[in-house]
Amino acid sequence: MARAHPKKESYTWAIAKLETNELMGCISLILNRHSGAEMGYWLGAPYWNQGFMTEAARAVIDAGFSRLGLHRVVARHFVRNPASGHVMQKSSMTLIGTMRDSWLKAGVYESEIWYEILSDHSARTMDGS
Ligand SMILES: CC(C)(COP(=O)(O)OP(=O)(O)OC[C@H]1O[C@@H](n2cnc3c(N)ncnc32)[C@H](O)[C@@H]1OP(=O)(O)O)[C@@H](O)C(=O)NCCC(=O)NCCS
């Protein structure tokens, strides 16, 4: 059964070192009124490529479904940032497609690649069936 999203509009979790509590990065969910959310994240450069963000993304997606009652989580990354896309793939997200020239910064357009995951983890067809 579908569940309405909770009252909060967004959640942000700090990613910190266990030993020192030092901030390494953060990850967030921005909720919409359709039981969906967009996940976004960043991690300090010294911590890249050690699996931290994949671990965090999996935990946040799981919390979004099991604790927040979400039905759908999406995430996007710039084409020039394949490591971020790799995090999404390793988090069992499904490729939606590329939104071309969707971001304009300093007069330059950039394209974004979108991923999604549903609460039942099913890969639906693009017509929604
Ligand atoms: C993108 C980011 C979140 C990744 O975090 P991370 O903890 O390094 O990610 P993980 O280690 O869990 O996974 C990264 C994967 O990408 C791979 N990777 C790294 N550079 C890559 C590249 N240029 N092309 C393809 N894959 C790449 C790594 O090998 C790793 O895969 P593996 O575990 O199979 O070896 C981090 O680099 C970051 O915060 N970057 C700056 C801000 C940013 O880009 N935010 C996201 C905006 S969408």
CSV table of N, CA and C and ligand atoms in Angstrom, one decimal:
chain,number,residue,atom,x,y,z
A,1,MET,N,0.8,-1.2,0.0
A,1,MET,CA,0.0,0.0,0.0
A,1,MET,C,0.9,1.3,0.0
A,2,ALA,N,0.5,2.3,-0.8
A,2,ALA,CA,1.2,3.5,-0.8
A,2,ALA,C,1.2,4.2,0.5
A,3,ARG,N,2.3,4.9,0.9
A,3,ARG,CA,2.3,5.6,2.2
A,3,ARG,C,2.7,7.1,1.9
A,4,ALA,N,2.0,8.0,2.5
A,4,ALA,CA,2.3,9.4,2.3
A,4,ALA,C,3.7,9.7,2.9
A,5,HIS,N,4.4,10.7,2.3
A,5,HIS,CA,5.7,11.0,2.8
A,5,HIS,C,5.6,11.7,4.2
A,6,PRO,N,6.6,11.5,5.0
A,6,PRO,CA,6.6,12.2,6.3
A,6,PRO,C,6.6,13.7,6.2
A,7,LYS,N,6.4,14.4,7.3
A,7,LYS,CA,6.3,15.8,7.3
A,7,LYS,C,7.6,16.5,6.9
A,8,LYS,N,8.7,16.0,7.2
A,8,LYS,CA,10.0,16.7,6.9
A,8,LYS,C,10.2,16.7,5.4
A,9,GLU,N,10.9,17.7,4.9
A,9,GLU,CA,11.1,17.8,3.5
A,9,GLU,C,12.4,17.3,3.1
A,10,SER,N,13.4,17.3,4.0
A,10,SER,CA,14.7,16.7,3.6
A,10,SER,C,15.4,16.2,4.9
A,11,TYR,N,16.3,15.2,4.6
A,11,TYR,CA,17.1,14.6,5.7
A,11,TYR,C,18.6,14.7,5.2
A,12,THR,N,19.5,15.1,6.1
A,12,THR,CA,20.9,15.1,5.8
A,12,THR,C,21.6,14.3,6.9
A,13,TRP,N,22.5,13.4,6.4
A,13,TRP,CA,23.3,12.6,7.4
A,13,TRP,C,24.7,13.0,7.2
A,14,ALA,N,25.4,13.2,8.3
A,14,ALA,CA,26.9,13.4,8.2
A,14,ALA,C,27.6,12.0,8.1
A,15,ILE,N,28.6,12.0,7.4
A,15,ILE,CA,29.5,10.8,7.3
A,15,ILE,C,30.8,11.2,8.0
A,16,ALA,N,31.0,10.5,9.2
A,16,ALA,CA,32.1,10.9,10.0
A,16,ALA,C,33.0,9.7,10.4
A,17,LYS,N,34.2,10.0,10.7
A,17,LYS,CA,35.2,9.0,11.1
A,17,LYS,C,34.8,8.4,12.4
A,18,LEU,N,34.8,7.1,12.6
A,18,LEU,CA,34.4,6.5,13.8
A,18,LEU,C,35.3,6.9,15.0
A,19,GLU,N,36.6,6.9,14.7
A,19,GLU,CA,37.6,7.1,15.8
A,19,GLU,C,37.5,8.6,16.3
A,20,THR,N,37.4,9.5,15.4
A,20,THR,CA,37.6,10.9,15.7
A,20,THR,C,36.4,11.8,15.6
A,21,ASN,N,35.4,11.2,15.0
A,21,ASN,CA,34.1,12.0,14.7
A,21,ASN,C,34.4,13.1,13.6
A,22,GLU,N,35.5,13.1,13.0
A,22,GLU,CA,35.8,14.1,11.9
A,22,GLU,C,34.9,13.9,10.8
A,23,LEU,N,34.4,15.1,10.3
A,23,LEU,CA,33.5,15.1,9.1
A,23,LEU,C,34.2,14.6,7.8
A,24,MET,N,33.6,13.6,7.2
A,24,MET,CA,34.2,13.2,5.9
A,24,MET,C,33.3,13.6,4.7
A,25,GLY,N,32.0,13.8,4.9
A,25,GLY,CA,31.1,14.2,3.9
A,25,GLY,C,29.7,14.1,4.4
A,26,CYS,N,28.8,14.2,3.4
A,26,CYS,CA,27.4,14.1,3.8
A,26,CYS,C,26.5,13.5,2.7
A,27,ILE,N,25.4,13.1,3.1
A,27,ILE,CA,24.4,12.5,2.1
A,27,ILE,C,23.0,12.9,2.5
A,28,SER,N,22.2,13.2,1.5
A,28,SER,CA,20.9,13.7,1.9
A,28,SER,C,19.8,13.1,1.0
A,29,LEU,N,18.6,13.2,1.5
A,29,LEU,CA,17.4,12.9,0.7
A,29,LEU,C,16.5,14.1,0.7
A,30,ILE,N,16.1,14.6,-0.4
A,30,ILE,CA,15.1,15.7,-0.5
A,30,ILE,C,13.8,15.0,-1.0
A,31,LEU,N,12.8,15.1,-0.1
A,31,LEU,CA,11.5,14.4,-0.4
A,31,LEU,C,10.6,15.2,-1.3
A,32,ASN,N,9.7,14.5,-2.0
A,32,ASN,CA,8.7,15.2,-2.8
A,32,ASN,C,7.3,14.6,-2.3
A,33,ARG,N,6.2,15.1,-2.8
A,33,ARG,CA,4.9,14.8,-2.3
A,33,ARG,C,4.4,13.5,-2.9
A,34,HIS,N,5.2,12.8,-3.7
A,34,HIS,CA,4.8,11.5,-4.3
A,34,HIS,C,5.5,10.3,-3.7
A,35,SER,N,5.9,10.4,-2.5
A,35,SER,CA,6.6,9.3,-1.8
A,35,SER,C,7.9,9.0,-2.5
A,36,GLY,N,8.5,10.1,-3.0
A,36,GLY,CA,9.8,9.9,-3.7
A,36,GLY,C,10.8,10.9,-3.1
A,37,ALA,N,12.1,10.7,-3.4
A,37,ALA,CA,13.1,11.6,-2.9
A,37,ALA,C,14.3,11.5,-3.9
A,38,GLU,N,15.0,12.6,-3.9
A,38,GLU,CA,16.3,12.7,-4.6
A,38,GLU,C,17.4,12.6,-3.6
A,39,MET,N,18.4,11.7,-3.9
A,39,MET,CA,19.5,11.5,-3.0
A,39,MET,C,20.7,12.3,-3.6
A,40,GLY,N,21.4,13.0,-2.8
A,40,GLY,CA,22.6,13.7,-3.2
A,40,GLY,C,23.7,13.5,-2.2
A,41,TYR,N,25.0,13.7,-2.6
A,41,TYR,CA,26.1,13.4,-1.7
A,41,TYR,C,27.4,14.1,-2.1
A,42,TRP,N,28.3,14.3,-1.1
A,42,TRP,CA,29.7,14.6,-1.4
A,42,TRP,C,30.6,14.0,-0.4
A,43,LEU,N,31.8,13.8,-0.8
A,43,LEU,CA,32.8,13.2,0.2
A,43,LEU,C,34.1,14.0,0.0
A,44,GLY,N,34.8,14.2,1.0
A,44,GLY,CA,36.1,14.9,1.0
A,44,GLY,C,37.1,14.1,0.1
A,45,ALA,N,37.9,14.7,-0.7
A,45,ALA,CA,38.8,14.0,-1.6
A,45,ALA,C,39.7,13.0,-0.9
A,46,PRO,N,40.2,13.2,0.3
A,46,PRO,CA,41.1,12.2,0.9
A,46,PRO,C,40.4,10.8,1.1
A,47,TYR,N,39.1,10.8,1.0
A,47,TYR,CA,38.4,9.6,1.3
A,47,TYR,C,37.8,8.9,0.1
A,48,TRP,N,38.1,9.4,-1.1
A,48,TRP,CA,37.5,8.9,-2.3
A,48,TRP,C,38.1,7.4,-2.6
A,49,ASN,N,37.2,6.7,-3.3
A,49,ASN,CA,37.6,5.4,-3.8
A,49,ASN,C,37.9,4.3,-2.7
A,50,GLN,N,37.3,4.5,-1.6
A,50,GLN,CA,37.5,3.5,-0.5
A,50,GLN,C,36.1,2.8,-0.1
A,51,GLY,N,35.1,3.1,-0.9
A,51,GLY,CA,33.8,2.4,-0.7
A,51,GLY,C,32.9,3.1,0.3
A,52,PHE,N,33.3,4.3,0.8
A,52,PHE,CA,32.5,5.0,1.8
A,52,PHE,C,31.2,5.4,1.3
A,53,MET,N,31.1,6.0,0.1
A,53,MET,CA,29.9,6.6,-0.4
A,53,MET,C,28.9,5.5,-0.8
A,54,THR,N,29.4,4.4,-1.3
A,54,THR,CA,28.6,3.3,-1.6
A,54,THR,C,27.9,2.7,-0.4
A,55,GLU,N,28.7,2.6,0.7
A,55,GLU,CA,28.1,2.1,2.0
A,55,GLU,C,27.1,3.1,2.5
A,56,ALA,N,27.3,4.4,2.4
A,56,ALA,CA,26.4,5.4,2.8
A,56,ALA,C,25.1,5.4,2.0
A,57,ALA,N,25.3,5.3,0.7
A,57,ALA,CA,24.1,5.4,-0.2
A,57,ALA,C,23.2,4.2,0.0
A,58,ARG,N,23.8,3.0,0.1
A,58,ARG,CA,23.0,1.8,0.4
A,58,ARG,C,22.2,1.9,1.7
A,59,ALA,N,22.9,2.5,2.7
A,59,ALA,CA,22.2,2.6,4.0
A,59,ALA,C,21.1,3.7,3.9
A,60,VAL,N,21.3,4.7,3.2
A,60,VAL,CA,20.3,5.8,3.1
A,60,VAL,C,19.1,5.4,2.3
A,61,ILE,N,19.4,4.6,1.2
A,61,ILE,CA,18.3,4.1,0.4
A,61,ILE,C,17.4,3.1,1.2
A,62,ASP,N,18.1,2.3,2.0
A,62,ASP,CA,17.4,1.3,2.8
A,62,ASP,C,16.6,2.1,3.9
A,63,ALA,N,17.1,3.1,4.5
A,63,ALA,CA,16.4,3.9,5.5
A,63,ALA,C,15.2,4.6,4.8
A,64,GLY,N,15.4,5.1,3.6
A,64,GLY,CA,14.3,5.8,2.9
A,64,GLY,C,13.1,4.9,2.7
A,65,PHE,N,13.4,3.7,2.4
A,65,PHE,CA,12.3,2.7,2.1
A,65,PHE,C,11.7,2.2,3.5
A,66,SER,N,12.6,1.7,4.3
A,66,SER,CA,12.1,1.0,5.5
A,66,SER,C,11.7,2.0,6.7
A,67,ARG,N,12.3,3.1,6.8
A,67,ARG,CA,11.9,4.0,7.9
A,67,ARG,C,11.1,5.2,7.5
A,68,LEU,N,11.3,5.7,6.3
A,68,LEU,CA,10.6,6.9,5.8
A,68,LEU,C,9.4,6.6,5.0
A,69,GLY,N,9.3,5.3,4.6
A,69,GLY,CA,8.1,4.9,3.8
A,69,GLY,C,8.1,5.3,2.4
A,70,LEU,N,9.3,5.6,1.8
A,70,LEU,CA,9.4,6.1,0.4
A,70,LEU,C,9.1,5.0,-0.5
A,71,HIS,N,8.7,5.4,-1.7
A,71,HIS,CA,8.5,4.4,-2.8
A,71,HIS,C,9.6,4.5,-3.9
A,72,ARG,N,10.2,5.7,-4.1
A,72,ARG,CA,11.1,5.8,-5.2
A,72,ARG,C,12.3,6.8,-4.7
A,73,VAL,N,13.5,6.4,-5.1
A,73,VAL,CA,14.6,7.3,-4.8
A,73,VAL,C,15.3,7.5,-6.2
A,74,VAL,N,15.6,8.8,-6.5
A,74,VAL,CA,16.4,9.1,-7.7
A,74,VAL,C,17.7,9.7,-7.3
A,75,ALA,N,18.7,9.7,-8.2
A,75,ALA,CA,19.9,10.4,-8.1
A,75,ALA,C,20.5,10.7,-9.4
A,76,ARG,N,21.3,11.8,-9.5
A,76,ARG,CA,21.9,12.2,-10.8
A,76,ARG,C,23.3,12.6,-10.6
A,77,HIS,N,24.0,12.5,-11.7
A,77,HIS,CA,25.4,12.9,-11.7
A,77,HIS,C,25.8,13.5,-13.0
A,78,PHE,N,26.8,14.4,-13.0
A,78,PHE,CA,27.3,15.0,-14.2
A,78,PHE,C,28.0,13.9,-15.0
A,79,VAL,N,27.9,14.0,-16.3
A,79,VAL,CA,28.6,13.0,-17.2
A,79,VAL,C,30.1,13.0,-16.9
A,80,ARG,N,30.6,14.1,-16.5
A,80,ARG,CA,32.1,14.1,-16.2
A,80,ARG,C,32.4,13.5,-14.9
A,81,ASN,N,31.5,12.9,-14.2
A,81,ASN,CA,31.7,12.4,-12.9
A,81,ASN,C,31.3,10.9,-12.8
A,82,PRO,N,32.0,10.0,-13.6
A,82,PRO,CA,31.5,8.6,-13.6
A,82,PRO,C,31.7,7.9,-12.3
A,83,ALA,N,32.5,8.4,-11.4
A,83,ALA,CA,32.7,7.7,-10.1
A,83,ALA,C,31.3,7.8,-9.3
A,84,SER,N,30.7,8.9,-9.4
A,84,SER,CA,29.4,9.1,-8.8
A,84,SER,C,28.3,8.1,-9.4
A,85,GLY,N,28.4,8.0,-10.7
A,85,GLY,CA,27.5,7.0,-11.3
A,85,GLY,C,27.8,5.6,-10.9
A,86,HIS,N,29.1,5.3,-10.6
A,86,HIS,CA,29.4,4.0,-10.2
A,86,HIS,C,28.8,3.7,-8.8
A,87,VAL,N,28.8,4.7,-7.9
A,87,VAL,CA,28.2,4.6,-6.6
A,87,VAL,C,26.7,4.2,-6.8
A,88,MET,N,26.0,4.9,-7.7
A,88,MET,CA,24.6,4.6,-8.0
A,88,MET,C,24.4,3.2,-8.5
A,89,GLN,N,25.2,2.7,-9.4
A,89,GLN,CA,25.1,1.4,-9.9
A,89,GLN,C,25.4,0.4,-8.8
A,90,LYS,N,26.4,0.6,-8.0
A,90,LYS,CA,26.7,-0.3,-6.9
A,90,LYS,C,25.6,-0.3,-5.8
A,91,SER,N,24.7,0.7,-5.8
A,91,SER,CA,23.6,0.8,-4.9
A,91,SER,C,22.3,0.2,-5.5
A,92,SER,N,22.5,-0.6,-6.5
A,92,SER,CA,21.4,-1.3,-7.2
A,92,SER,C,20.4,-0.4,-7.8
A,93,MET,N,20.8,0.9,-8.2
A,93,MET,CA,19.9,1.8,-8.9
A,93,MET,C,19.9,1.5,-10.4
A,94,THR,N,18.8,1.8,-11.0
A,94,THR,CA,18.6,1.5,-12.4
A,94,THR,C,18.8,2.8,-13.3
A,95,LEU,N,19.5,2.7,-14.4
A,95,LEU,CA,19.7,3.9,-15.2
A,95,LEU,C,18.4,4.3,-15.8
A,96,ILE,N,18.1,5.6,-15.7
A,96,ILE,CA,16.9,6.2,-16.4
A,96,ILE,C,17.3,6.7,-17.7
A,97,GLY,N,18.3,7.6,-17.7
A,97,GLY,CA,18.8,8.1,-19.0
A,97,GLY,C,19.6,9.4,-18.8
A,98,THR,N,19.9,10.1,-19.9
A,98,THR,CA,20.7,11.3,-19.8
A,98,THR,C,19.8,12.5,-20.1
A,99,MET,N,19.9,13.5,-19.2
A,99,MET,CA,19.2,14.8,-19.5
A,99,MET,C,20.3,15.7,-20.0
A,100,ARG,N,20.2,16.0,-21.3
A,100,ARG,CA,21.2,16.7,-22.0
A,100,ARG,C,21.1,18.2,-21.7
A,101,ASP,N,22.3,18.8,-21.5
A,101,ASP,CA,22.4,20.3,-21.3
A,101,ASP,C,21.4,20.8,-20.2
A,102,SER,N,21.3,20.0,-19.2
A,102,SER,CA,20.3,20.4,-18.1
A,102,SER,C,20.8,21.3,-17.1
A,103,TRP,N,22.1,21.6,-17.1
A,103,TRP,CA,22.7,22.4,-16.1
A,103,TRP,C,23.6,23.5,-16.8
A,104,LEU,N,23.3,24.8,-16.4
A,104,LEU,CA,24.1,25.9,-17.0
A,104,LEU,C,24.9,26.6,-15.9
A,105,LYS,N,26.2,26.5,-16.1
A,105,LYS,CA,27.1,27.1,-15.1
A,105,LYS,C,28.2,27.9,-15.9
A,106,ALA,N,28.3,29.2,-15.6
A,106,ALA,CA,29.3,30.0,-16.2
A,106,ALA,C,29.2,30.0,-17.7
A,107,GLY,N,28.0,29.9,-18.2
A,107,GLY,CA,27.9,29.9,-19.7
A,107,GLY,C,28.1,28.6,-20.4
A,108,VAL,N,28.3,27.5,-19.6
A,108,VAL,CA,28.6,26.2,-20.2
A,108,VAL,C,27.5,25.2,-19.8
A,109,TYR,N,26.9,24.5,-20.7
A,109,TYR,CA,25.9,23.5,-20.4
A,109,TYR,C,26.5,22.2,-20.1
A,110,GLU,N,25.9,21.5,-19.1
A,110,GLU,CA,26.4,20.2,-18.8
A,110,GLU,C,25.2,19.2,-18.8
A,111,SER,N,25.5,18.0,-19.0
A,111,SER,CA,24.4,17.0,-19.1
A,111,SER,C,24.5,16.1,-17.8
A,112,GLU,N,23.3,15.6,-17.4
A,112,GLU,CA,23.2,14.8,-16.2
A,112,GLU,C,22.7,13.5,-16.5
A,113,ILE,N,23.2,12.4,-15.8
A,113,ILE,CA,22.7,11.1,-15.9
A,113,ILE,C,21.9,10.7,-14.7
A,114,TRP,N,20.7,10.2,-14.9
A,114,TRP,CA,19.7,10.0,-13.8
A,114,TRP,C,19.6,8.5,-13.5
A,115,TYR,N,19.5,8.1,-12.3
A,115,TYR,CA,19.2,6.7,-11.8
A,115,TYR,C,18.0,6.7,-10.9
A,116,GLU,N,17.4,5.6,-10.8
A,116,GLU,CA,16.3,5.4,-9.8
A,116,GLU,C,16.3,4.0,-9.2
A,117,ILE,N,15.6,3.9,-8.1
A,117,ILE,CA,15.4,2.6,-7.5
A,117,ILE,C,14.0,2.7,-6.8
A,118,LEU,N,13.2,1.6,-7.0
A,118,LEU,CA,11.9,1.6,-6.3
A,118,LEU,C,12.0,0.7,-5.1
A,119,SER,N,11.0,0.9,-4.2
A,119,SER,CA,11.0,0.2,-2.9
A,119,SER,C,11.0,-1.3,-3.1
A,120,ASP,N,10.3,-1.8,-4.1
A,120,ASP,CA,10.3,-3.2,-4.4
A,120,ASP,C,11.5,-3.7,-5.2
A,121,HIS,N,12.4,-2.7,-5.6
A,121,HIS,CA,13.6,-3.0,-6.3
A,121,HIS,C,13.3,-3.5,-7.7
A,122,SER,N,12.0,-3.4,-8.2
A,122,SER,CA,11.7,-3.9,-9.5
A,122,SER,C,12.2,-3.0,-10.6
A,123,ALA,N,12.6,-3.5,-11.7
A,123,ALA,CA,13.0,-2.7,-12.9
A,123,ALA,C,11.8,-2.6,-13.8
A,124,ARG,N,11.0,-1.5,-13.7
A,124,ARG,CA,9.8,-1.3,-14.5
A,124,ARG,C,10.2,-0.9,-15.9
A,125,THR,N,9.3,-1.1,-16.9
A,125,THR,CA,9.5,-0.6,-18.2
A,125,THR,C,9.2,0.9,-18.2
A,126,MET,N,9.7,1.6,-19.3
A,126,MET,CA,9.6,3.0,-19.3
A,126,MET,C,8.2,3.5,-19.4
A,127,ASP,N,7.2,2.7,-19.9
A,127,ASP,CA,5.9,3.2,-19.9
A,127,ASP,C,5.2,3.0,-18.6
A,128,GLY,N,5.9,2.5,-17.6
A,128,GLY,CA,5.3,2.5,-16.2
A,128,GLY,C,4.6,1.2,-15.9
A,129,SER,N,4.6,0.3,-16.9
A,129,SER,CA,3.8,-1.0,-16.7
A,129,SER,C,4.7,-2.0,-15.8
B,1,LIG,C1,31.5,10.8,-6.3
B,1,LIG,C2,31.9,10.4,-4.8
B,1,LIG,C3,30.7,10.7,-3.9
B,1,LIG,C4,32.3,9.0,-4.7
B,1,LIG,O1,32.5,8.6,-3.4
B,1,LIG,P1,33.5,7.4,-3.0
B,1,LIG,O2,33.4,7.0,-1.6
B,1,LIG,O3,34.8,7.6,-3.6
B,1,LIG,O4,32.8,6.2,-3.9
B,1,LIG,P2,33.1,4.6,-3.7
B,1,LIG,O5,34.5,4.4,-3.3
B,1,LIG,O6,32.0,4.0,-2.9
B,1,LIG,O7,32.9,4.1,-5.2
B,1,LIG,C5,33.5,4.8,-6.3
B,1,LIG,C6,33.6,3.9,-7.4
B,1,LIG,O8,33.9,4.7,-8.6
B,1,LIG,C7,35.1,4.1,-9.2
B,1,LIG,N1,35.7,5.2,-9.9
B,1,LIG,C8,36.5,6.2,-9.4
B,1,LIG,N2,36.9,7.0,-10.4
B,1,LIG,C9,36.3,6.6,-11.6
B,1,LIG,C10,36.2,7.1,-12.9
B,1,LIG,N3,36.9,8.1,-13.3
B,1,LIG,N4,35.5,6.4,-13.8
B,1,LIG,C11,34.8,5.3,-13.4
B,1,LIG,N5,34.7,4.8,-12.1
B,1,LIG,C12,35.5,5.5,-11.2
B,1,LIG,C13,35.9,3.6,-8.1
B,1,LIG,O9,36.8,2.6,-8.6
B,1,LIG,C14,34.8,2.9,-7.3
B,1,LIG,O10,34.4,1.7,-7.8
B,1,LIG,P3,34.9,0.3,-7.3
B,1,LIG,O11,34.5,0.2,-5.8
B,1,LIG,O12,34.1,-0.7,-8.1
B,1,LIG,O13,36.3,0.2,-7.5
B,1,LIG,C15,33.1,11.3,-4.4
B,1,LIG,O14,34.1,11.1,-5.3
B,1,LIG,C16,32.7,12.8,-4.3
B,1,LIG,O15,32.1,13.3,-3.3
B,1,LIG,N6,33.1,13.6,-5.3
B,1,LIG,C17,32.9,15.1,-5.3
B,1,LIG,C18,31.5,15.6,-5.2
B,1,LIG,C19,30.6,14.8,-6.1
B,1,LIG,O16,31.0,14.5,-7.2
B,1,LIG,N7,29.4,14.6,-5.6
B,1,LIG,C20,28.4,13.8,-6.3
B,1,LIG,C21,27.6,14.7,-7.3
B,1,LIG,S1,26.5,13.7,-8.3
